[in-house]
Backbone as ProteinMPNN parsed JSONL, in Angstrom:
{"seq_chain_A": "MPIKMKPKSYGPLTVASHEYGQFWVTNEFGHQYSAGYGDSDEFSAPSDLIMSALGSCMAISLEMVAKQQKVSLGNVYITVNAEKASTLPHRFGSFQLEFALPEFEDRERAEALIKAAKEICTVSNTLNAEISFALI", "coords_chain_A": {"N_chain_A": [[0.84, -1.176, 0.0], [0.771, 2.072, -1.028], [2.247, 4.944, 0.533], [0.556, 7.861, 1.284], [1.304, 11.192, 0.637], [1.157, 14.429, 2.078], [0.197, 17.053, 0.008], [2.401, 19.636, -1.135], [3.372, 22.827, -2.125], [6.007, 24.734, -3.61], [7.675, 27.886, -3.779], [6.68, 31.053, -5.19], [9.942, 31.395, -6.643], [12.031, 33.758, -7.857], [14.217, 34.535, -10.55], [16.238, 37.006, -11.721], [17.862, 38.974, -14.187], [20.856, 40.699, -13.408], [23.546, 41.725, -13.821], [25.626, 40.886, -16.628], [25.884, 37.439, -16.489], [25.256, 37.438, -13.831], [22.711, 37.247, -11.387], [19.724, 38.215, -9.646], [18.19, 36.513, -7.07], [15.123, 35.88, -5.674], [13.128, 34.878, -3.014], [9.81, 33.694, -2.029], [9.356, 35.098, 0.299], [10.703, 37.4, 0.107], [13.399, 37.351, 0.606], [16.574, 37.991, -0.67], [19.262, 37.183, -2.827], [22.409, 37.0, -4.59], [23.187, 35.272, -7.584], [25.213, 33.434, -9.884], [27.932, 33.089, -12.218], [31.478, 32.538, -12.275], [34.383, 33.883, -10.595], [33.83, 35.196, -7.628], [33.11, 36.85, -4.559], [30.72, 37.996, -4.303], [28.449, 36.753, -5.157], [26.629, 33.635, -5.404], [27.463, 30.636, -7.014], [25.523, 28.477, -9.154], [26.237, 25.812, -8.584], [27.167, 26.068, -5.953], [24.76, 26.726, -4.762], [23.133, 24.433, -5.066], [24.609, 22.619, -3.601], [24.476, 23.883, -1.126], [21.711, 23.751, -0.72], [21.389, 20.977, -0.443], [23.023, 20.425, 1.838], [21.843, 22.113, 3.823], [19.219, 21.148, 3.852], [19.658, 18.543, 4.768], [20.649, 19.157, 7.308], [18.424, 20.402, 8.514], [16.607, 18.267, 8.361], [17.944, 16.38, 9.953], [17.863, 17.641, 12.462], [15.084, 17.63, 12.788], [14.504, 14.869, 12.948], [15.976, 14.2, 15.229], [14.639, 15.763, 17.164], [12.123, 14.578, 17.042], [12.753, 12.094, 18.088], [13.384, 12.827, 20.573], [16.026, 13.653, 21.192], [18.954, 15.408, 21.992], [21.063, 17.081, 19.949], [22.996, 19.082, 19.975], [25.338, 21.346, 18.527], [25.348, 21.29, 14.956], [27.329, 20.502, 12.234], [27.916, 20.505, 8.836], [29.776, 19.546, 6.104], [29.889, 19.933, 2.684], [30.859, 18.398, -0.28], [31.409, 17.994, -3.8], [31.561, 16.115, -6.824], [32.087, 16.497, -10.257], [30.414, 14.771, -12.837], [31.983, 12.361, -14.979], [31.119, 11.881, -17.479], [28.913, 12.838, -20.19], [25.49, 13.875, -19.769], [26.441, 17.24, -18.652], [26.777, 17.395, -15.221], [26.496, 16.867, -11.659], [28.228, 14.101, -10.382], [28.534, 12.896, -7.97], [27.992, 13.429, -4.455], [29.454, 14.324, -1.369], [28.945, 14.228, 2.027], [30.009, 15.408, 5.107], [29.511, 14.986, 8.456], [29.662, 16.669, 11.509], [29.234, 16.38, 14.88], [29.877, 17.706, 17.541], [29.023, 17.815, 20.252], [27.616, 15.527, 20.656], [27.879, 12.315, 21.654], [27.283, 9.621, 21.1], [28.085, 7.647, 18.714], [27.032, 5.523, 17.149], [24.274, 5.958, 17.394], [24.175, 8.486, 16.245], [24.813, 7.897, 13.575], [22.542, 6.416, 12.89], [20.584, 8.389, 13.155], [21.38, 10.151, 11.111], [20.946, 8.526, 8.885], [18.148, 8.246, 9.063], [17.451, 10.92, 8.693], [18.249, 11.3, 6.046], [16.283, 9.847, 4.749], [14.054, 11.509, 4.908], [14.763, 13.889, 3.771], [14.031, 16.231, 1.47], [15.581, 17.37, -0.608], [17.887, 15.666, -0.91], [16.58, 13.339, -1.633], [15.584, 14.078, -4.045], [17.689, 14.407, -5.79], [19.5, 12.684, -8.322], [22.061, 11.878, -8.256], [24.805, 10.03, -6.862], [24.978, 9.949, -3.376], [26.965, 10.27, -0.624], [27.678, 9.753, 2.847], [29.47, 10.831, 5.733], [30.361, 10.521, 9.062], [32.179, 12.61, 11.056]], "CA_chain_A": [[0.0, 0.0, 0.0], [1.601, 3.281, -1.07], [2.037, 5.974, 1.548], [0.108, 9.12, 0.703], [1.976, 12.353, 1.19], [0.413, 15.675, 2.047], [0.753, 17.889, -1.057], [3.013, 20.9, -0.744], [3.928, 23.586, -3.235], [7.146, 25.586, -3.273], [7.807, 29.043, -4.645], [7.58, 31.265, -6.32], [11.297, 31.889, -6.499], [12.299, 34.424, -9.131], [15.596, 34.795, -10.944], [16.205, 38.159, -12.626], [19.176, 39.468, -14.609], [21.433, 41.833, -12.682], [24.579, 42.056, -14.781], [25.916, 39.687, -17.403], [26.366, 36.325, -15.679], [24.838, 37.587, -12.435], [21.257, 37.3, -11.281], [19.113, 38.355, -8.333], [17.24, 35.453, -6.754], [14.245, 36.337, -4.598], [12.135, 33.862, -2.665], [8.457, 34.192, -1.784], [9.337, 35.93, 1.492], [11.457, 38.607, -0.178], [14.842, 37.174, 0.818], [17.228, 38.134, -1.96], [20.695, 36.953, -2.891], [22.939, 37.012, -5.948], [23.666, 34.004, -8.125], [25.835, 33.611, -11.184], [29.116, 32.277, -12.419], [32.73, 33.279, -12.206], [35.027, 33.905, -9.281], [33.471, 36.416, -6.902], [32.459, 36.625, -3.27], [29.49, 38.776, -4.323], [27.313, 35.931, -5.544], [26.797, 32.186, -5.301], [27.311, 29.889, -8.248], [24.476, 27.446, -9.04], [26.783, 24.631, -7.908], [27.141, 26.375, -4.523], [23.377, 26.737, -4.293], [22.615, 23.072, -4.931], [25.306, 22.019, -2.461], [23.883, 24.52, 0.047], [20.374, 23.18, -0.55], [21.549, 19.616, 0.082], [23.536, 20.483, 3.216], [20.88, 22.703, 4.759], [18.083, 20.231, 3.969], [20.067, 17.449, 5.657], [20.74, 19.695, 8.669], [17.047, 20.559, 8.995], [16.036, 16.926, 8.526], [18.603, 15.765, 11.102], [17.281, 18.248, 13.666], [13.7, 17.162, 12.903], [14.543, 13.479, 13.414], [16.443, 14.217, 16.62], [13.549, 16.286, 17.991], [11.085, 13.539, 17.078], [13.237, 11.023, 18.961], [13.707, 13.479, 21.846], [17.469, 13.605, 21.329], [19.611, 16.709, 21.846], [22.28, 16.92, 19.152], [23.965, 20.159, 20.109], [25.643, 21.979, 17.244], [25.462, 20.435, 13.777], [28.178, 21.048, 11.174], [27.947, 19.63, 7.665], [30.607, 19.993, 4.991], [29.426, 19.305, 1.443], [31.73, 18.413, -1.442], [30.784, 17.352, -4.952], [32.403, 15.793, -7.978], [31.388, 16.555, -11.53], [30.401, 13.488, -13.532], [33.014, 12.287, -16.019], [30.46, 11.658, -18.765], [27.801, 13.75, -20.488], [25.413, 15.333, -19.779], [27.098, 17.937, -17.547], [26.019, 17.222, -13.986], [27.259, 16.303, -10.552], [28.214, 12.65, -10.351], [28.427, 12.445, -6.582], [28.094, 14.387, -3.358], [29.954, 13.756, -0.12], [28.598, 15.045, 3.177], [30.681, 15.055, 6.356], [28.768, 15.497, 9.6], [30.353, 16.791, 12.789], [28.312, 16.614, 16.0], [30.856, 17.712, 18.629], [28.443, 17.623, 21.587], [26.852, 14.277, 20.66], [28.941, 11.313, 21.786], [26.852, 8.277, 20.712], [28.362, 7.555, 17.281], [26.077, 4.594, 16.523], [22.994, 6.664, 17.346], [24.336, 9.569, 15.273], [24.713, 7.305, 12.238], [21.13, 6.068, 12.684], [19.866, 9.649, 12.955], [21.725, 10.639, 9.77], [20.23, 7.666, 7.93], [16.731, 8.627, 9.129], [17.344, 12.25, 8.094], [18.342, 11.12, 4.592], [15.002, 9.327, 4.267], [13.029, 12.557, 4.855], [15.323, 15.102, 3.16], [13.464, 16.451, 0.137], [16.62, 17.652, -1.604], [18.68, 14.464, -1.198], [15.715, 12.375, -2.32], [15.319, 14.599, -5.381], [18.892, 14.284, -6.616], [19.769, 11.35, -8.86], [23.478, 11.597, -8.093], [25.191, 9.252, -5.687], [25.211, 10.791, -2.22], [27.553, 9.503, 0.454], [27.705, 10.46, 4.112], [30.519, 10.434, 6.657], [30.326, 11.177, 10.375], [33.585, 12.84, 11.416]], "C_chain_A": [[0.88, 1.233, 0.0], [1.235, 4.254, 0.044], [1.631, 7.255, 0.837], [0.771, 10.269, 1.438], [1.057, 13.565, 1.097], [1.019, 16.558, 0.957], [1.33, 19.192, -0.511], [3.58, 21.545, -1.994], [5.067, 24.445, -2.729], [7.167, 26.76, -4.235], [6.678, 30.029, -4.41], [8.953, 31.744, -5.87], [11.625, 32.515, -7.854], [13.793, 34.648, -9.321], [15.551, 35.902, -11.987], [17.629, 38.617, -12.939], [19.585, 40.673, -13.786], [22.499, 42.454, -13.58], [24.848, 40.786, -15.559], [26.508, 38.611, -16.492], [25.98, 36.404, -14.218], [23.334, 37.835, -12.386], [20.857, 37.541, -9.834], [18.115, 37.215, -8.175], [16.435, 35.931, -5.555], [13.232, 35.249, -4.302], [10.804, 34.517, -2.32], [8.361, 35.116, -0.579], [10.133, 37.218, 1.308], [12.941, 38.497, 0.097], [15.526, 37.179, -0.543], [18.719, 37.853, -1.83], [21.117, 36.916, -4.352], [23.421, 35.622, -6.331], [24.289, 34.285, -9.48], [27.021, 32.699, -11.339], [30.348, 33.168, -12.445], [33.272, 33.246, -10.786], [34.726, 35.232, -8.593], [32.862, 36.03, -5.566], [31.141, 37.376, -3.186], [28.259, 37.958, -4.677], [27.654, 34.461, -5.415], [26.589, 31.549, -6.664], [26.185, 28.868, -8.069], [24.975, 26.174, -8.347], [26.82, 24.839, -6.396], [25.724, 26.254, -3.979], [22.816, 25.33, -4.133], [23.309, 22.344, -3.783], [24.768, 22.584, -1.154], [22.5, 23.944, 0.336], [20.463, 21.784, 0.049], [22.001, 19.642, 1.538], [22.521, 21.035, 4.198], [19.649, 21.814, 4.918], [18.434, 19.061, 4.892], [20.176, 17.932, 7.099], [19.352, 19.846, 9.284], [16.427, 19.196, 9.275], [16.633, 16.211, 9.734], [18.044, 16.332, 12.405], [15.842, 17.789, 13.882], [13.645, 15.735, 13.46], [14.968, 13.424, 14.878], [15.345, 14.711, 17.559], [12.447, 15.242, 18.151], [11.467, 12.412, 18.036], [13.665, 11.542, 20.329], [15.194, 13.352, 22.192], [18.019, 15.008, 21.135], [20.943, 16.505, 21.139], [23.373, 17.906, 19.519], [24.183, 20.765, 18.736], [25.827, 20.945, 16.146], [26.304, 21.176, 12.745], [28.213, 20.039, 10.032], [28.814, 20.291, 6.599], [30.174, 19.206, 3.761], [30.491, 19.485, 0.368], [31.013, 17.699, -2.568], [31.832, 17.094, -6.021], [31.548, 15.878, -9.223], [31.477, 15.179, -12.183], [31.425, 13.51, -14.663], [32.432, 12.013, -17.403], [29.351, 12.684, -18.954], [26.488, 13.112, -20.083], [26.152, 15.931, -18.591], [26.203, 17.838, -16.313], [27.0, 16.865, -12.871], [27.145, 14.789, -10.644], [28.069, 12.115, -8.942], [28.541, 13.626, -5.633], [28.646, 13.648, -2.149], [29.616, 14.733, 1.002], [29.336, 14.51, 4.396], [29.955, 15.762, 7.484], [29.684, 15.556, 10.812], [29.3, 17.176, 13.828], [29.152, 16.611, 17.274], [30.29, 17.484, 20.022], [27.703, 16.288, 21.721], [27.84, 13.12, 20.605], [28.561, 9.916, 21.318], [26.947, 8.13, 19.19], [27.36, 6.655, 16.566], [24.707, 5.254, 16.369], [23.043, 7.786, 16.321], [24.204, 9.029, 13.852], [23.275, 6.922, 11.909], [20.29, 7.325, 12.435], [20.129, 10.224, 11.562], [20.987, 9.824, 8.709], [18.741, 8.025, 7.901], [16.51, 10.002, 8.502], [17.391, 12.154, 6.579], [17.002, 10.671, 4.021], [13.932, 10.411, 4.148], [13.512, 13.841, 4.192], [14.844, 15.222, 1.721], [14.544, 16.63, -0.917], [17.422, 16.398, -1.928], [17.855, 13.417, -1.934], [15.387, 12.811, -3.739], [16.509, 14.369, -6.319], [19.097, 12.841, -7.078], [21.232, 10.967, -8.716], [23.706, 10.719, -6.865], [25.5, 10.225, -4.56], [25.787, 9.912, -1.121], [27.659, 10.377, 1.697], [28.858, 9.938, 4.965], [30.334, 11.22, 7.948], [31.764, 11.35, 10.803], [33.689, 13.254, 12.861]], "O_chain_A": [[1.662, 1.429, 0.931], [0.075, 4.368, 0.44], [2.295, 7.681, -0.108], [0.802, 10.322, 2.667], [0.279, 13.7, 0.152], [2.227, 16.798, 0.967], [0.813, 19.768, 0.446], [4.198, 20.877, -2.823], [5.092, 24.838, -1.562], [6.726, 26.64, -5.378], [5.835, 29.841, -3.533], [9.093, 32.41, -4.845], [11.504, 31.856, -8.887], [14.526, 34.915, -8.368], [14.901, 35.756, -13.022], [18.49, 38.642, -12.06], [18.775, 41.555, -13.501], [22.35, 43.586, -14.04], [24.355, 39.718, -15.195], [27.507, 38.843, -15.81], [26.34, 35.523, -13.437], [22.77, 38.535, -13.227], [21.556, 37.127, -8.909], [17.288, 36.984, -9.056], [17.001, 36.338, -4.541], [12.557, 34.75, -5.203], [10.686, 35.743, -2.319], [7.38, 35.848, -0.445], [10.233, 38.031, 2.227], [13.682, 39.449, -0.15], [15.115, 36.464, -1.457], [19.354, 38.237, -0.848], [20.276, 36.814, -5.245], [23.986, 34.893, -5.515], [23.935, 35.258, -10.145], [27.116, 31.664, -10.681], [30.26, 34.384, -12.615], [32.675, 32.646, -9.893], [35.302, 36.264, -8.937], [32.183, 35.01, -5.453], [30.507, 37.403, -2.132], [27.135, 38.432, -4.51], [28.823, 34.088, -5.328], [25.647, 31.888, -7.381], [25.92, 28.439, -6.947], [24.226, 25.533, -7.61], [26.542, 23.912, -5.635], [25.51, 25.746, -2.878], [22.1, 25.057, -3.169], [22.687, 21.552, -3.075], [24.619, 21.85, -0.177], [22.157, 23.681, 1.489], [19.696, 21.444, 0.95], [21.423, 18.954, 2.379], [22.353, 20.49, 5.289], [19.089, 21.733, 6.012], [17.609, 18.637, 5.701], [19.832, 17.193, 8.022], [19.13, 19.466, 10.434], [15.792, 18.999, 10.311], [15.921, 15.516, 10.46], [17.782, 15.583, 13.346], [15.42, 17.581, 15.019], [12.835, 15.436, 14.337], [14.384, 12.687, 15.672], [15.143, 14.14, 18.63], [11.909, 15.045, 19.24], [10.608, 11.846, 18.712], [14.229, 10.808, 21.139], [15.568, 12.999, 23.31], [17.603, 15.72, 20.222], [21.84, 15.843, 21.66], [24.557, 17.596, 19.387], [23.303, 20.702, 17.878], [26.384, 19.871, 16.37], [26.029, 22.332, 12.42], [28.504, 18.861, 10.241], [28.605, 21.451, 6.242], [30.1, 17.978, 3.787], [30.967, 20.597, 0.136], [30.113, 16.893, -2.329], [32.853, 17.777, -6.098], [30.418, 15.39, -9.245], [32.503, 14.506, -12.089], [31.698, 14.564, -15.237], [33.171, 11.923, -18.384], [28.906, 13.319, -17.998], [26.396, 11.884, -20.062], [26.459, 15.226, -17.629], [25.017, 18.162, -16.367], [28.176, 16.598, -13.117], [26.076, 14.261, -10.951], [27.549, 11.019, -8.734], [29.105, 14.669, -5.963], [28.335, 12.476, -1.935], [29.956, 15.914, 0.936], [29.296, 13.314, 4.685], [29.802, 16.984, 7.472], [30.4, 14.597, 11.103], [28.579, 18.161, 13.673], [29.145, 15.627, 18.014], [31.008, 17.002, 20.898], [27.216, 15.963, 22.804], [28.559, 12.962, 19.618], [29.45, 9.081, 21.149], [26.002, 8.45, 18.469], [26.889, 6.998, 15.481], [24.061, 5.12, 15.33], [22.068, 8.018, 15.605], [23.547, 9.648, 13.015], [22.836, 7.087, 10.771], [19.39, 7.317, 11.596], [19.212, 10.723, 10.909], [20.465, 10.384, 7.745], [18.142, 8.098, 6.828], [15.491, 10.227, 7.849], [16.648, 12.856, 5.894], [16.631, 11.079, 2.921], [12.993, 10.258, 3.366], [12.74, 14.792, 4.064], [15.207, 14.417, 0.863], [14.426, 16.088, -2.016], [17.623, 16.088, -3.103], [18.384, 12.687, -2.772], [14.955, 11.994, -4.552], [16.324, 14.16, -7.518], [18.892, 11.898, -6.313], [21.603, 9.835, -9.026], [22.884, 10.685, -5.949], [26.204, 11.213, -4.765], [25.171, 8.921, -0.728], [27.723, 11.602, 1.599], [29.183, 8.752, 4.926], [30.17, 12.44, 7.925], [32.503, 10.372, 10.91], [34.79, 13.494, 13.357]]}, "name": "protein", "num_of_chains": 1, "seq": "MPIKMKPKSYGPLTVASHEYGQFWVTNEFGHQYSAGYGDSDEFSAPSDLIMSALGSCMAISLEMVAKQQKVSLGNVYITVNAEKASTLPHRFGSFQLEFALPEFEDRERAEALIKAAKEICTVSNTLNAEISFALI"}
């Protein structure tokens, strides 16, 4: 029997030209940031944004799972790295996430929480690339 999910819509999120190669991104709440390509600390590249989306979604999901299980994690740090695929089409081939939970000492429990978070993370479940996790 399939599990029925409560429908949810996202957006609107708008992307508007700013300068050549740079765009303003505005979410439905008015939060605005710059996106584009090239080497600059003034904007985020699309690759940064997808890695940020994956890392922040996993952090949120991990906190949700911990709260549900009445576990206090303390601070959560996630480092996201990615590798470009070696074949066409252009895409990421893999993501690597490293989790640091300095105040949480039960490593086995932490690994179980990360696995449970992966199961509910909308972004990680959306990506078709291989995603690996490491607790450091």
